[in-house]
């Protein structure tokens, strides 16, 4: 695994579009893993299954720092990336990050 992307999430409806942008613009293929940490709530949107995406649901809201730390503890990548749940990415962002 080359890159692990951690997304701490608390009730942001743009989580899925952010994950879609990460997947669609990735050039690393299976060397990218996305870890979305659902921080103490039940989403009212569908969490799309994908082998490169891991959803971790926390029972209680522990705050952003806790969600990030939980995500990092599950990460397998050589490199770590943390992003907000309302971001979009350009083509090859993951290759650029891991090469530089």
CSV table of N, CA, C and O in Angstrom, one decimal:
chain,number,residue,atom,x,y,z
A,1,UNK,N,0.8,-1.2,0.0
A,1,UNK,CA,0.0,0.0,0.0
A,1,UNK,C,0.9,1.2,0.0
A,1,UNK,O,1.8,1.4,0.8
A,2,UNK,N,0.6,2.1,-0.9
A,2,UNK,CA,1.4,3.3,-1.1
A,2,UNK,C,0.9,4.5,-0.3
A,2,UNK,O,1.6,5.2,0.4
A,3,UNK,N,-0.4,4.8,-0.4
A,3,UNK,CA,-1.0,6.0,0.2
A,3,UNK,C,-2.3,5.7,0.9
A,3,UNK,O,-3.2,5.0,0.3
A,4,UNK,N,-2.4,6.1,2.2
A,4,UNK,CA,-3.6,6.0,2.9
A,4,UNK,C,-4.2,7.4,3.1
A,4,UNK,O,-3.5,8.3,3.6
A,5,UNK,N,-5.5,7.6,2.7
A,5,UNK,CA,-6.1,8.8,2.9
A,5,UNK,C,-7.2,8.7,4.0
A,5,UNK,O,-8.1,8.0,3.9
A,6,UNK,N,-7.0,9.6,5.0
A,6,UNK,CA,-7.9,9.6,6.2
A,6,UNK,C,-8.9,10.7,6.0
A,6,UNK,O,-8.5,11.9,5.8
A,7,UNK,N,-10.2,10.4,6.2
A,7,UNK,CA,-11.2,11.4,6.1
A,7,UNK,C,-12.1,11.3,7.4
A,7,UNK,O,-12.9,10.5,7.6
A,8,UNK,N,-11.8,12.3,8.4
A,8,UNK,CA,-12.7,12.3,9.6
A,8,UNK,C,-14.0,12.9,9.1
A,8,UNK,O,-14.0,14.0,8.4
A,9,UNK,N,-15.1,12.3,9.5
A,9,UNK,CA,-16.4,12.8,9.0
A,9,UNK,C,-17.4,13.0,10.2
A,9,UNK,O,-17.6,12.0,11.0
A,10,UNK,N,-18.1,14.1,10.2
A,10,UNK,CA,-19.2,14.3,11.2
A,10,UNK,C,-20.3,15.0,10.4
A,10,UNK,O,-20.3,16.3,10.2
A,11,UNK,N,-21.3,14.3,9.9
A,11,UNK,CA,-22.5,14.7,9.3
A,11,UNK,C,-22.3,15.6,8.1
A,11,UNK,O,-23.1,16.6,7.9
A,12,UNK,N,-21.3,15.4,7.3
A,12,UNK,CA,-21.1,16.2,6.1
A,12,UNK,C,-21.7,15.4,4.9
A,12,UNK,O,-21.2,14.3,4.6
A,13,UNK,N,-22.7,16.0,4.2
A,13,UNK,CA,-23.3,15.3,3.1
A,13,UNK,C,-22.4,15.2,1.9
A,13,UNK,O,-22.8,14.5,0.9
A,14,UNK,N,-21.2,15.8,1.9
A,14,UNK,CA,-20.3,15.7,0.8
A,14,UNK,C,-19.3,14.7,0.9
A,14,UNK,O,-18.3,14.6,0.1
A,15,UNK,N,-19.4,13.8,1.9
A,15,UNK,CA,-18.4,12.7,2.1
A,15,UNK,C,-18.3,11.9,0.9
A,15,UNK,O,-17.2,11.6,0.4
A,16,UNK,N,-19.4,11.4,0.3
A,16,UNK,CA,-19.4,10.5,-0.8
A,16,UNK,C,-18.9,11.1,-2.1
A,16,UNK,O,-18.0,10.5,-2.7
A,17,UNK,N,-19.3,12.4,-2.4
A,17,UNK,CA,-18.6,13.0,-3.6
A,17,UNK,C,-17.1,13.2,-3.4
A,17,UNK,O,-16.4,13.1,-4.3
A,18,UNK,N,-16.6,13.4,-2.1
A,18,UNK,CA,-15.2,13.5,-1.9
A,18,UNK,C,-14.5,12.2,-2.2
A,18,UNK,O,-13.5,12.1,-2.8
A,19,UNK,N,-15.1,11.1,-1.7
A,19,UNK,CA,-14.6,9.8,-1.9
A,19,UNK,C,-14.6,9.5,-3.4
A,19,UNK,O,-13.6,9.0,-3.9
A,20,UNK,N,-15.6,9.8,-4.1
A,20,UNK,CA,-15.7,9.6,-5.5
A,20,UNK,C,-14.6,10.4,-6.2
A,20,UNK,O,-14.0,9.8,-7.2
A,21,UNK,N,-14.3,11.6,-5.8
A,21,UNK,CA,-13.3,12.4,-6.5
A,21,UNK,C,-11.9,11.7,-6.2
A,21,UNK,O,-11.1,11.7,-7.1
A,22,UNK,N,-11.7,11.3,-5.0
A,22,UNK,CA,-10.4,10.6,-4.7
A,22,UNK,C,-10.2,9.4,-5.6
A,22,UNK,O,-9.1,9.1,-6.2
A,23,UNK,N,-11.3,8.6,-5.7
A,23,UNK,CA,-11.2,7.3,-6.5
A,23,UNK,C,-11.0,7.6,-8.0
A,23,UNK,O,-10.2,7.0,-8.7
A,24,UNK,N,-11.8,8.5,-8.5
A,24,UNK,CA,-11.9,8.8,-10.0
A,24,UNK,C,-10.6,9.5,-10.4
A,24,UNK,O,-10.2,9.3,-11.6
A,25,UNK,N,-9.9,10.2,-9.6
A,25,UNK,CA,-8.7,10.9,-10.0
A,25,UNK,C,-7.4,10.3,-9.6
A,25,UNK,O,-6.3,10.8,-9.8
A,26,UNK,N,-7.5,9.1,-9.0
A,26,UNK,CA,-6.3,8.3,-8.5
A,26,UNK,C,-5.6,7.7,-9.7
A,26,UNK,O,-6.2,7.2,-10.6
A,27,UNK,N,-4.3,7.7,-9.6
A,27,UNK,CA,-3.4,7.0,-10.6
A,27,UNK,C,-2.7,5.9,-9.9
A,27,UNK,O,-1.9,5.2,-10.6
A,28,UNK,N,-2.9,5.7,-8.6
A,28,UNK,CA,-2.2,4.6,-7.9
A,28,UNK,C,-3.0,3.3,-7.9
A,28,UNK,O,-2.4,2.2,-7.6
A,29,UNK,N,-4.2,3.3,-8.3
A,29,UNK,CA,-5.0,2.1,-8.4
A,29,UNK,C,-5.2,1.4,-7.0
A,29,UNK,O,-5.5,2.1,-6.1
A,30,UNK,N,-4.8,0.2,-6.9
A,30,UNK,CA,-4.9,-0.6,-5.6
A,30,UNK,C,-3.9,-0.1,-4.6
A,30,UNK,O,-4.0,-0.6,-3.5
A,31,UNK,N,-3.0,0.8,-4.9
A,31,UNK,CA,-2.1,1.3,-3.9
A,31,UNK,C,-2.6,2.4,-3.1
A,31,UNK,O,-1.9,3.1,-2.4
A,32,UNK,N,-3.9,2.8,-3.3
A,32,UNK,CA,-4.6,3.8,-2.6
A,32,UNK,C,-5.6,3.2,-1.7
A,32,UNK,O,-6.4,2.3,-2.2
A,33,UNK,N,-5.6,3.6,-0.4
A,33,UNK,CA,-6.7,3.2,0.4
A,33,UNK,C,-7.3,4.4,1.0
A,33,UNK,O,-6.6,5.4,1.4
A,34,UNK,N,-8.6,4.5,1.2
A,34,UNK,CA,-9.4,5.6,1.7
A,34,UNK,C,-10.0,5.1,3.0
A,34,UNK,O,-10.7,4.1,3.0
A,35,UNK,N,-9.8,5.8,4.1
A,35,UNK,CA,-10.4,5.4,5.4
A,35,UNK,C,-11.3,6.6,5.8
A,35,UNK,O,-10.8,7.6,6.2
A,36,UNK,N,-12.6,6.4,5.8
A,36,UNK,CA,-13.5,7.4,6.2
A,36,UNK,C,-14.0,7.0,7.6
A,36,UNK,O,-14.5,5.9,7.8
A,37,UNK,N,-13.8,7.9,8.6
A,37,UNK,CA,-14.1,7.6,10.0
A,37,UNK,C,-15.4,8.4,10.2
A,37,UNK,O,-15.4,9.6,10.3
A,38,UNK,N,-16.5,7.6,10.4
A,38,UNK,CA,-17.8,8.2,10.7
A,38,UNK,C,-17.9,8.4,12.2
A,38,UNK,O,-18.0,7.5,13.0
A,39,UNK,N,-17.9,9.7,12.6
A,39,UNK,CA,-17.6,10.1,14.0
A,39,UNK,C,-18.9,10.2,14.8
A,39,UNK,O,-19.4,11.3,15.1
A,40,UNK,N,-19.5,9.0,15.2
A,40,UNK,CA,-20.5,9.0,16.2
A,40,UNK,C,-21.9,9.3,15.7
A,40,UNK,O,-22.7,9.9,16.5
A,41,UNK,N,-22.2,9.0,14.5
A,41,UNK,CA,-23.6,9.3,14.0
A,41,UNK,C,-23.9,8.2,12.9
A,41,UNK,O,-23.0,7.5,12.4
A,42,UNK,N,-25.2,8.1,12.6
A,42,UNK,CA,-25.6,7.2,11.5
A,42,UNK,C,-25.9,8.0,10.3
A,42,UNK,O,-26.8,8.8,10.3
A,43,UNK,N,-25.1,7.8,9.2
A,43,UNK,CA,-25.3,8.6,8.0
A,43,UNK,C,-26.7,8.4,7.4
A,43,UNK,O,-27.3,7.3,7.4
A,44,UNK,N,-27.3,9.5,6.9
A,44,UNK,CA,-28.6,9.4,6.2
A,44,UNK,C,-28.4,9.3,4.7
A,44,UNK,O,-29.3,9.6,3.9
A,45,UNK,N,-27.2,8.9,4.3
A,45,UNK,CA,-26.9,8.6,2.9
A,45,UNK,C,-26.2,7.2,2.8
A,45,UNK,O,-25.7,6.7,3.8
A,46,UNK,N,-26.2,6.7,1.6
A,46,UNK,CA,-25.6,5.3,1.4
A,46,UNK,C,-24.1,5.4,1.3
A,46,UNK,O,-23.5,6.2,0.6
A,47,UNK,N,-23.5,4.5,2.1
A,47,UNK,CA,-22.0,4.4,2.0
A,47,UNK,C,-21.7,3.4,0.9
A,47,UNK,O,-21.9,2.2,1.1
A,48,UNK,N,-21.2,3.8,-0.2
A,48,UNK,CA,-21.0,3.0,-1.3
A,48,UNK,C,-19.8,2.0,-1.1
A,48,UNK,O,-18.7,2.4,-0.6
A,49,UNK,N,-20.1,0.7,-1.3
A,49,UNK,CA,-19.0,-0.3,-1.1
A,49,UNK,C,-17.9,-0.2,-2.2
A,49,UNK,O,-18.3,0.0,-3.3
A,50,UNK,N,-16.7,-0.3,-1.8
A,50,UNK,CA,-15.6,-0.2,-2.7
A,50,UNK,C,-14.4,-0.9,-2.0
A,50,UNK,O,-14.1,-0.6,-0.9
A,51,UNK,N,-13.7,-1.8,-2.7
A,51,UNK,CA,-12.6,-2.5,-2.0
A,51,UNK,C,-11.4,-1.5,-1.5
A,51,UNK,O,-10.7,-1.9,-0.6
A,52,UNK,N,-11.4,-0.3,-2.1
A,52,UNK,CA,-10.3,0.6,-1.7
A,52,UNK,C,-10.8,1.5,-0.6
A,52,UNK,O,-10.0,2.3,-0.1
A,53,UNK,N,-12.1,1.4,-0.2
A,53,UNK,CA,-12.6,2.3,0.8
A,53,UNK,C,-13.0,1.5,2.1
A,53,UNK,O,-13.7,0.5,2.0
A,54,UNK,N,-12.5,2.0,3.2
A,54,UNK,CA,-12.9,1.4,4.5
A,54,UNK,C,-13.6,2.4,5.3
A,54,UNK,O,-13.2,3.5,5.5
A,55,UNK,N,-14.8,2.0,5.8
A,55,UNK,CA,-15.6,2.9,6.6
A,55,UNK,C,-15.5,2.4,8.1
A,55,UNK,O,-15.7,1.2,8.4
A,56,UNK,N,-15.1,3.3,9.0
A,56,UNK,CA,-15.0,3.0,10.4
A,56,UNK,C,-16.1,3.8,11.1
A,56,UNK,O,-16.0,5.1,11.0
A,57,UNK,N,-17.0,3.2,11.7
A,57,UNK,CA,-18.1,3.9,12.4
A,57,UNK,C,-17.8,3.9,13.9
A,57,UNK,O,-17.7,2.8,14.5
A,58,UNK,N,-17.6,5.1,14.5
A,58,UNK,CA,-17.4,5.2,15.9
A,58,UNK,C,-18.8,5.3,16.6
A,58,UNK,O,-19.7,6.0,16.1
A,59,UNK,N,-18.9,4.7,17.8
A,59,UNK,CA,-20.2,4.7,18.5
A,59,UNK,C,-20.5,6.1,19.0
A,59,UNK,O,-21.7,6.5,19.1
A,60,UNK,N,-19.5,6.8,19.5
A,60,UNK,CA,-19.7,8.1,20.1
A,60,UNK,C,-18.8,9.1,19.4
A,60,UNK,O,-17.8,8.8,18.9
A,61,UNK,N,-19.3,10.4,19.3
A,61,UNK,CA,-18.6,11.4,18.7
A,61,UNK,C,-17.4,11.8,19.6
A,61,UNK,O,-17.6,12.1,20.8
A,62,UNK,N,-16.2,11.6,19.1
A,62,UNK,CA,-15.0,11.9,19.9
A,62,UNK,C,-14.2,13.1,19.4
A,62,UNK,O,-13.2,13.4,19.9
A,63,UNK,N,-14.7,13.7,18.3
A,63,UNK,CA,-14.0,14.9,17.8
A,63,UNK,C,-13.1,14.6,16.7
A,63,UNK,O,-12.7,13.4,16.5
A,64,UNK,N,-12.7,15.6,16.0
A,64,UNK,CA,-11.9,15.4,14.8
A,64,UNK,C,-10.5,14.8,15.1
A,64,UNK,O,-10.1,13.8,14.4
A,65,UNK,N,-9.8,15.2,16.1
A,65,UNK,CA,-8.5,14.6,16.4
A,65,UNK,C,-8.6,13.1,16.7
A,65,UNK,O,-7.8,12.3,16.2
A,66,UNK,N,-9.6,12.7,17.5
A,66,UNK,CA,-9.8,11.3,17.7
A,66,UNK,C,-10.1,10.5,16.5
A,66,UNK,O,-9.6,9.5,16.2
A,67,UNK,N,-11.0,11.1,15.6
A,67,UNK,CA,-11.3,10.4,14.3
A,67,UNK,C,-10.1,10.2,13.5
A,67,UNK,O,-9.9,9.2,12.9
A,68,UNK,N,-9.2,11.3,13.4
A,68,UNK,CA,-8.0,11.2,12.6
A,68,UNK,C,-7.1,10.1,13.2
A,68,UNK,O,-6.6,9.2,12.5
A,69,UNK,N,-6.9,10.1,14.5
A,69,UNK,CA,-6.1,9.1,15.2
A,69,UNK,C,-6.6,7.7,14.9
A,69,UNK,O,-5.8,6.7,14.7
A,70,UNK,N,-7.9,7.5,15.0
A,70,UNK,CA,-8.5,6.1,14.7
A,70,UNK,C,-8.2,5.7,13.2
A,70,UNK,O,-7.7,4.6,13.0
A,71,UNK,N,-8.3,6.7,12.3
A,71,UNK,CA,-8.0,6.4,10.9
A,71,UNK,C,-6.6,6.0,10.7
A,71,UNK,O,-6.2,5.0,10.0
A,72,UNK,N,-5.7,6.8,11.3
A,72,UNK,CA,-4.2,6.5,11.2
A,72,UNK,C,-3.9,5.1,11.8
A,72,UNK,O,-3.1,4.4,11.2
A,73,UNK,N,-4.6,4.7,12.9
A,73,UNK,CA,-4.3,3.4,13.5
A,73,UNK,C,-4.7,2.3,12.6
A,73,UNK,O,-4.1,1.2,12.7
A,74,UNK,N,-5.6,2.5,11.6
A,74,UNK,CA,-6.0,1.5,10.7
A,74,UNK,C,-5.2,1.6,9.3
A,74,UNK,O,-5.4,0.7,8.5
A,75,UNK,N,-4.5,2.6,9.1
A,75,UNK,CA,-3.8,2.9,7.8
A,75,UNK,C,-2.7,1.9,7.6
A,75,UNK,O,-2.0,1.5,8.5
A,76,UNK,N,-2.6,1.5,6.3
A,76,UNK,CA,-1.5,0.6,5.9
A,76,UNK,C,-0.5,1.2,4.9
A,76,UNK,O,0.4,0.5,4.5
A,77,UNK,N,-0.8,2.4,4.5
A,77,UNK,CA,0.1,3.1,3.5
A,77,UNK,C,1.4,3.5,4.0
A,77,UNK,O,1.6,3.8,5.2
A,78,UNK,N,2.3,3.6,3.0
A,78,UNK,CA,3.7,4.1,3.3
A,78,UNK,C,3.6,5.6,3.6
A,78,UNK,O,4.3,6.2,4.4
A,79,UNK,N,2.6,6.3,2.9
A,79,UNK,CA,2.3,7.7,3.1
A,79,UNK,C,0.9,7.9,3.6
A,79,UNK,O,0.0,7.1,3.3
A,80,UNK,N,0.8,8.9,4.4
A,80,UNK,CA,-0.6,9.3,5.0
A,80,UNK,C,-1.0,10.6,4.5
A,80,UNK,O,-0.2,11.5,4.3
A,81,UNK,N,-2.3,10.7,4.2
A,81,UNK,CA,-2.9,12.0,3.7
A,81,UNK,C,-4.1,12.1,4.5
A,81,UNK,O,-4.9,11.2,4.7
A,82,UNK,N,-4.4,13.3,5.0
A,82,UNK,CA,-5.6,13.6,5.7
A,82,UNK,C,-6.4,14.7,4.9
A,82,UNK,O,-5.8,15.7,4.5
A,83,UNK,N,-7.7,14.5,4.7
A,83,UNK,CA,-8.4,15.5,4.0
A,83,UNK,C,-9.8,15.8,4.7
A,83,UNK,O,-10.2,14.9,5.4
A,84,UNK,N,-10.4,16.9,4.4
A,84,UNK,CA,-11.7,17.1,4.9
A,84,UNK,C,-12.7,16.4,4.0
A,84,UNK,O,-12.4,15.9,2.9
A,85,UNK,N,-14.0,16.3,4.5
A,85,UNK,CA,-15.0,15.5,3.7
A,85,UNK,C,-15.8,16.4,2.7
A,85,UNK,O,-16.9,16.0,2.3
A,86,UNK,N,-15.2,17.5,2.3
A,86,UNK,CA,-15.9,18.3,1.3
A,86,UNK,C,-14.9,18.9,0.3
A,86,UNK,O,-14.9,20.1,0.0
A,87,UNK,N,-14.0,18.0,-0.2
A,87,UNK,CA,-12.9,18.4,-1.1
A,87,UNK,C,-13.0,17.7,-2.4
A,87,UNK,O,-13.5,16.6,-2.5
A,88,UNK,N,-12.4,18.3,-3.4
A,88,UNK,CA,-12.3,17.7,-4.7
A,88,UNK,C,-10.8,17.6,-5.1
A,88,UNK,O,-10.0,18.4,-4.6
A,89,UNK,N,-10.4,16.7,-6.0
A,89,UNK,CA,-9.0,16.4,-6.3
A,89,UNK,C,-8.8,16.4,-7.8
A,89,UNK,O,-9.6,15.9,-8.5
A,90,UNK,N,-7.6,16.8,-8.2
A,90,UNK,CA,-7.2,16.8,-9.6
A,90,UNK,C,-6.6,15.5,-10.0
A,90,UNK,O,-6.2,14.7,-9.1
A,91,UNK,N,-6.6,15.2,-11.2
A,91,UNK,CA,-6.1,14.0,-11.8
A,91,UNK,C,-4.6,13.7,-11.3
A,91,UNK,O,-3.8,14.6,-11.4
A,92,UNK,N,-4.4,12.6,-10.8
A,92,UNK,CA,-3.0,12.2,-10.4
A,92,UNK,C,-2.5,12.8,-9.1
A,92,UNK,O,-1.3,12.7,-8.8
A,93,UNK,N,-3.4,13.3,-8.3
A,93,UNK,CA,-3.1,13.9,-7.0
A,93,UNK,C,-2.2,13.0,-6.2
A,93,UNK,O,-1.3,13.3,-5.5
A,94,UNK,N,-2.6,11.7,-6.2
A,94,UNK,CA,-1.9,10.7,-5.4
A,94,UNK,C,-0.5,10.3,-5.9
A,94,UNK,O,0.4,10.2,-5.1
A,95,UNK,N,-0.4,10.3,-7.1
A,95,UNK,CA,0.9,10.0,-7.7
A,95,UNK,C,1.9,11.2,-7.4
A,95,UNK,O,3.0,11.1,-7.0
A,96,UNK,N,1.3,12.5,-7.6
A,96,UNK,CA,2.1,13.7,-7.3
A,96,UNK,C,2.6,13.7,-5.9
A,96,UNK,O,3.7,14.0,-5.6
A,97,UNK,N,1.7,13.4,-4.9
A,97,UNK,CA,2.0,13.4,-3.5
A,97,UNK,C,3.0,12.4,-3.2
A,97,UNK,O,3.9,12.7,-2.3
A,98,UNK,N,3.0,11.2,-3.7
A,98,UNK,CA,3.9,10.1,-3.3
A,98,UNK,C,5.2,10.2,-4.1
A,98,UNK,O,6.2,9.7,-3.6
A,99,UNK,N,5.3,10.9,-5.2
A,99,UNK,CA,6.5,11.1,-5.9
A,99,UNK,C,7.4,12.3,-5.3
A,99,UNK,O,8.6,12.3,-5.5
A,100,UNK,N,6.7,13.2,-4.7
A,100,UNK,CA,7.4,14.4,-4.3
A,100,UNK,C,7.5,14.4,-2.8
A,100,UNK,O,8.0,15.2,-2.1
